[in-house]
XYZ file of C-alpha atoms in Angstrom:
303
model
C 5.211 10.141 -9.157
C 3.396 7.271 -7.492
C 3.923 5.711 -4.083
C 1.623 2.726 -3.748
C 1.070 0.328 -0.922
C -0.845 -2.821 -1.765
C -1.480 -5.319 0.990
C -1.298 -8.863 -0.341
C -1.135 -12.367 1.085
C 2.081 -12.130 3.052
C 0.880 -9.015 4.823
C 3.402 -6.658 3.383
C 3.450 -3.983 0.743
C 5.875 -1.372 -0.476
C 6.500 0.970 2.408
C 5.276 4.517 2.163
C 2.016 6.043 1.522
C -1.425 4.562 0.885
C -4.141 3.072 2.996
C -4.766 -0.643 3.266
C -8.015 -2.495 3.027
C -11.008 -2.271 0.764
C -12.587 0.296 3.076
C -11.324 3.817 3.654
C -9.203 4.426 6.725
C -9.322 7.463 8.956
C -7.856 10.793 7.950
C -4.161 11.128 8.693
C -4.882 13.592 11.455
C -7.951 11.965 12.944
C -6.710 9.001 14.932
C -4.479 9.158 17.937
C -3.289 5.590 17.393
C -2.067 3.193 20.032
C -4.231 1.467 22.594
C -7.568 2.577 21.205
C -8.313 0.158 18.385
C -11.339 -2.086 18.736
C -11.115 -5.420 16.931
C -14.327 -6.820 15.541
C -14.860 -10.288 14.156
C -13.533 -10.551 10.620
C -16.224 -11.343 8.068
C -14.864 -9.575 4.985
C -11.507 -8.192 3.903
C -12.696 -4.688 4.856
C -12.769 -5.727 8.526
C -8.983 -6.037 8.579
C -7.812 -2.627 9.787
C -4.682 -2.310 11.900
C -3.592 0.611 14.125
C -0.619 1.574 11.963
C -2.987 2.182 9.033
C -3.758 5.586 10.546
C -0.197 6.642 9.735
C -0.369 5.956 6.000
C -2.152 8.064 3.409
C -5.604 6.920 2.395
C -6.227 6.175 -1.271
C -7.966 9.532 -1.623
C -5.071 11.369 -0.026
C -2.551 9.499 -2.174
C -4.405 10.537 -5.322
C -4.375 14.143 -4.090
C -0.619 14.016 -3.516
C 0.016 12.365 -6.880
C -2.042 14.974 -8.722
C -0.276 17.809 -6.912
C 3.105 16.273 -7.721
C 2.158 15.960 -11.384
C 1.033 19.598 -11.484
C 4.206 20.883 -9.832
C 6.401 18.720 -12.058
C 4.650 20.041 -15.161
C 5.148 23.637 -13.982
C 8.833 22.920 -13.469
C 9.153 21.408 -16.948
C 7.706 24.565 -18.491
C 10.678 26.505 -17.123
C 12.866 24.353 -19.344
C 10.620 24.802 -22.369
C 8.868 21.424 -22.246
C 5.105 21.025 -22.445
C 4.860 18.098 -20.056
C 1.238 16.983 -19.610
C -0.349 16.860 -16.174
C -1.426 13.332 -15.326
C -4.605 13.055 -13.271
C -5.265 9.946 -11.211
C -8.259 8.735 -9.270
C -8.117 7.006 -5.866
C -7.110 3.371 -6.225
C -9.175 0.769 -4.431
C -6.630 -1.222 -2.472
C -7.439 -4.884 -1.966
C -6.519 -6.271 1.419
C -5.129 -9.783 1.181
C -3.016 -9.586 4.313
C -4.644 -12.762 5.622
C -5.565 -14.255 2.279
C -9.193 -14.484 1.191
C -11.626 -14.233 4.101
C -15.062 -13.626 2.576
C -17.277 -16.232 0.939
C -18.256 -13.856 -1.870
C -14.658 -13.153 -2.885
C -13.751 -16.845 -2.732
C -16.686 -17.825 -4.933
C -16.179 -15.071 -7.514
C -12.408 -14.548 -7.656
C -10.722 -17.382 -5.805
C -7.351 -16.007 -4.749
C -6.993 -13.633 -7.691
C -6.885 -9.867 -7.464
C -8.710 -7.516 -9.798
C -6.127 -5.416 -11.702
C -6.241 -1.726 -10.828
C -7.379 0.684 -13.529
C -4.370 1.932 -15.470
C -2.069 -0.666 -13.931
C 1.348 -0.693 -15.527
C 1.133 2.873 -16.857
C 3.746 5.459 -16.027
C 4.606 9.052 -16.752
C 6.006 8.224 -20.163
C 2.554 6.894 -21.118
C 1.119 10.289 -20.286
C 3.627 11.970 -22.556
C 2.764 9.612 -25.419
C -0.693 11.211 -25.586
C 0.865 14.468 -26.702
C 3.712 15.513 -28.963
C 6.821 13.399 -28.916
C 9.332 14.989 -26.578
C 13.115 14.735 -26.923
C 15.164 12.485 -24.609
C 16.373 15.554 -22.731
C 12.840 16.128 -21.453
C 12.811 12.807 -19.652
C 16.213 13.534 -18.187
C 15.116 16.917 -16.876
C 11.912 15.395 -15.553
C 13.721 12.845 -13.413
C 17.328 14.053 -13.640
C 18.203 10.801 -15.400
C 21.086 10.130 -17.735
C 24.631 11.350 -17.904
C 24.002 14.678 -19.597
C 21.466 16.127 -17.205
C 21.172 15.609 -13.466
C 21.705 17.051 -10.030
C 24.200 19.904 -10.206
C 23.895 20.043 -13.986
C 22.139 22.424 -16.303
C 20.025 22.372 -19.432
C 19.894 25.281 -21.839
C 21.686 27.420 -19.264
C 19.263 26.590 -16.434
C 20.181 24.495 -13.407
C 18.302 21.217 -13.156
C 16.871 20.674 -9.666
C 18.226 17.813 -7.616
C 16.228 14.782 -8.636
C 14.863 16.665 -11.632
C 11.428 18.228 -11.695
C 9.948 15.305 -9.789
C 12.485 15.858 -7.034
C 11.607 19.537 -6.860
C 7.895 18.700 -6.684
C 8.508 16.249 -3.871
C 10.393 18.816 -1.820
C 7.683 21.437 -2.326
C 5.110 18.963 -1.041
C 7.295 17.854 1.867
C 7.667 14.284 0.622
C 11.409 14.452 1.216
C 10.683 14.691 4.955
C 8.192 11.847 4.857
C 10.690 9.610 3.072
C 13.843 10.631 4.927
C 15.270 7.509 6.648
C 17.130 9.764 9.095
C 13.804 10.894 10.565
C 12.960 7.325 11.534
C 9.588 7.207 9.777
C 10.472 4.207 7.655
C 11.908 2.315 10.617
C 8.846 3.018 12.764
C 6.407 2.073 10.033
C 8.199 -1.241 9.524
C 5.961 -2.519 12.331
C 3.414 -3.006 9.548
C 5.722 -5.754 8.275
C 7.135 -7.226 11.457
C 3.909 -7.473 13.467
C 2.558 -10.018 10.980
C 5.368 -12.468 11.698
C 5.395 -11.801 15.437
C 1.657 -12.424 15.700
C 2.060 -15.880 14.208
C 4.353 -16.847 17.076
C 1.572 -16.306 19.619
C 0.168 -19.492 21.239
C -3.433 -18.489 20.491
C -2.642 -18.129 16.805
C -0.768 -21.422 16.648
C -3.755 -23.151 18.219
C -6.104 -21.576 15.688
C -3.832 -22.562 12.808
C -3.707 -26.175 14.009
C -7.496 -26.170 14.027
C -7.578 -24.633 10.549
C -5.152 -27.290 9.286
C -7.354 -30.062 10.721
C -10.420 -28.477 9.136
C -8.767 -28.287 5.726
C -7.693 -31.910 6.051
C -11.337 -32.882 6.522
C -12.107 -30.954 3.356
C -9.511 -33.033 1.525
C -6.564 -30.620 1.448
C -3.115 -30.904 3.003
C -1.872 -27.491 4.107
C 0.234 -26.663 7.143
C 0.048 -22.856 7.018
C -3.034 -20.738 6.452
C -1.564 -18.712 3.562
C -0.357 -21.705 1.561
C -3.502 -21.993 -0.601
C -3.251 -18.329 -1.617
C 0.458 -18.719 -2.395
C -0.262 -21.769 -4.530
C -3.037 -20.330 -6.673
C -2.600 -16.544 -6.821
C 0.127 -16.428 -9.500
C -1.668 -18.736 -11.951
C -3.175 -16.905 -14.912
C -5.422 -13.861 -15.023
C -8.511 -15.457 -13.496
C -9.426 -18.156 -11.039
C -9.962 -21.729 -12.218
C -12.973 -23.719 -10.951
C -10.633 -25.783 -8.768
C -9.111 -22.651 -7.258
C -12.545 -21.361 -6.313
C -13.404 -24.680 -4.662
C -10.229 -24.545 -2.581
C -10.796 -20.886 -1.706
C -14.325 -21.602 -0.497
C -13.053 -24.464 1.673
C -10.321 -22.188 3.004
C -12.826 -19.476 3.959
C -15.122 -22.054 5.554
C -12.286 -23.293 7.767
C -11.190 -19.747 8.591
C -14.700 -18.977 9.781
C -15.040 -22.182 11.800
C -11.695 -21.716 13.563
C -11.867 -17.908 13.816
C -8.191 -17.843 12.816
C -8.305 -14.475 11.048
C -9.967 -12.699 13.955
C -7.443 -14.264 16.343
C -4.551 -13.086 14.161
C -5.992 -9.590 13.834
C -6.431 -9.281 17.602
C -2.866 -10.385 18.304
C -1.401 -8.168 15.605
C -3.467 -5.201 16.762
C -2.110 -5.558 20.295
C 1.460 -5.767 19.020
C 1.038 -2.610 16.940
C -0.783 -0.710 19.679
C 1.983 -1.483 22.162
C 4.642 -0.420 19.668
C 2.871 2.828 18.795
C 2.444 3.658 22.477
C 6.129 2.980 23.146
C 7.103 5.254 20.249
C 4.404 7.884 20.659
C 6.650 10.857 19.874
C 7.859 9.364 16.615
C 4.380 8.445 15.440
C 3.096 11.917 16.307
C 5.841 13.317 14.075
C 4.850 10.959 11.248
C 1.272 12.157 11.456
C 2.368 15.794 11.576
C 4.514 15.384 8.439
C 1.688 13.753 6.522
C -0.783 16.454 7.495
C 1.712 19.018 6.173
C 1.990 17.129 2.866
C -1.799 17.094 2.459
C -1.938 20.830 3.132
C 0.804 21.522 0.586
C -0.911 19.312 -1.992
C -4.193 21.159 -1.597
C -2.394 24.507 -1.943
C -0.549 23.340 -5.068
C -3.784 22.304 -6.764
C -5.560 25.498 -5.709
C -2.998 27.757 -7.394
């Protein structure tokens, strides 16, 4: 059971649980959040760290939770007579492309392309394929899928947990609380999406973007928004073309000359800090829930 959050060009990722950036963020319980973030000049993608990052799991923590979930799911499957293999994962290095490419090294080597994560595209069925072929009922019990087996149903005289064995594992870890829309976590964490758009409405950002546009025009390129080059080239093929790298290097050069990324990070940081401070109780609850999940994951793997 995997909940990934990859930060790409538009500044958004699937909501829930992993850290952003190529560096490692603070432990879930370490940062108070709100009002205390110091923004440094952005030189590499790792410099882009926003206040709300402290309320997501780091890559290391996400791997811990995933491994605990896999272990608990496998234990559950054994109750139904299935030898479901435990899938072990390693922390995934998350590439931060919230503001496009910002470092000269990345532009020269990769252009706007991302490096595929190890094991990308694999799922739990791939793990099963390494062992004996299991019957369709096993997959239904695992995720309570299909018409024959599901919540409120039984298999071989045993009740299937709501959501199957993965659902049971999630509840034991406390993930149901983390993902419960009624608790407000998802709504509060949506600031990670909305602050990006709000920051671009700020006069200081608009000024910086105008300067970036003028700089790119001098380099021979017609772009009116700073993420347009990344949007144009990122989907093309598995690797960067020579032309893409040339454009990316010009883009980074203009970002550095206009300081546009640092300006955007400062504005977005202020927006998030203000929001976290205004919703301090809710964010404290988010942090508390995530600390509880980490504790439960460690206990599950220790048993």
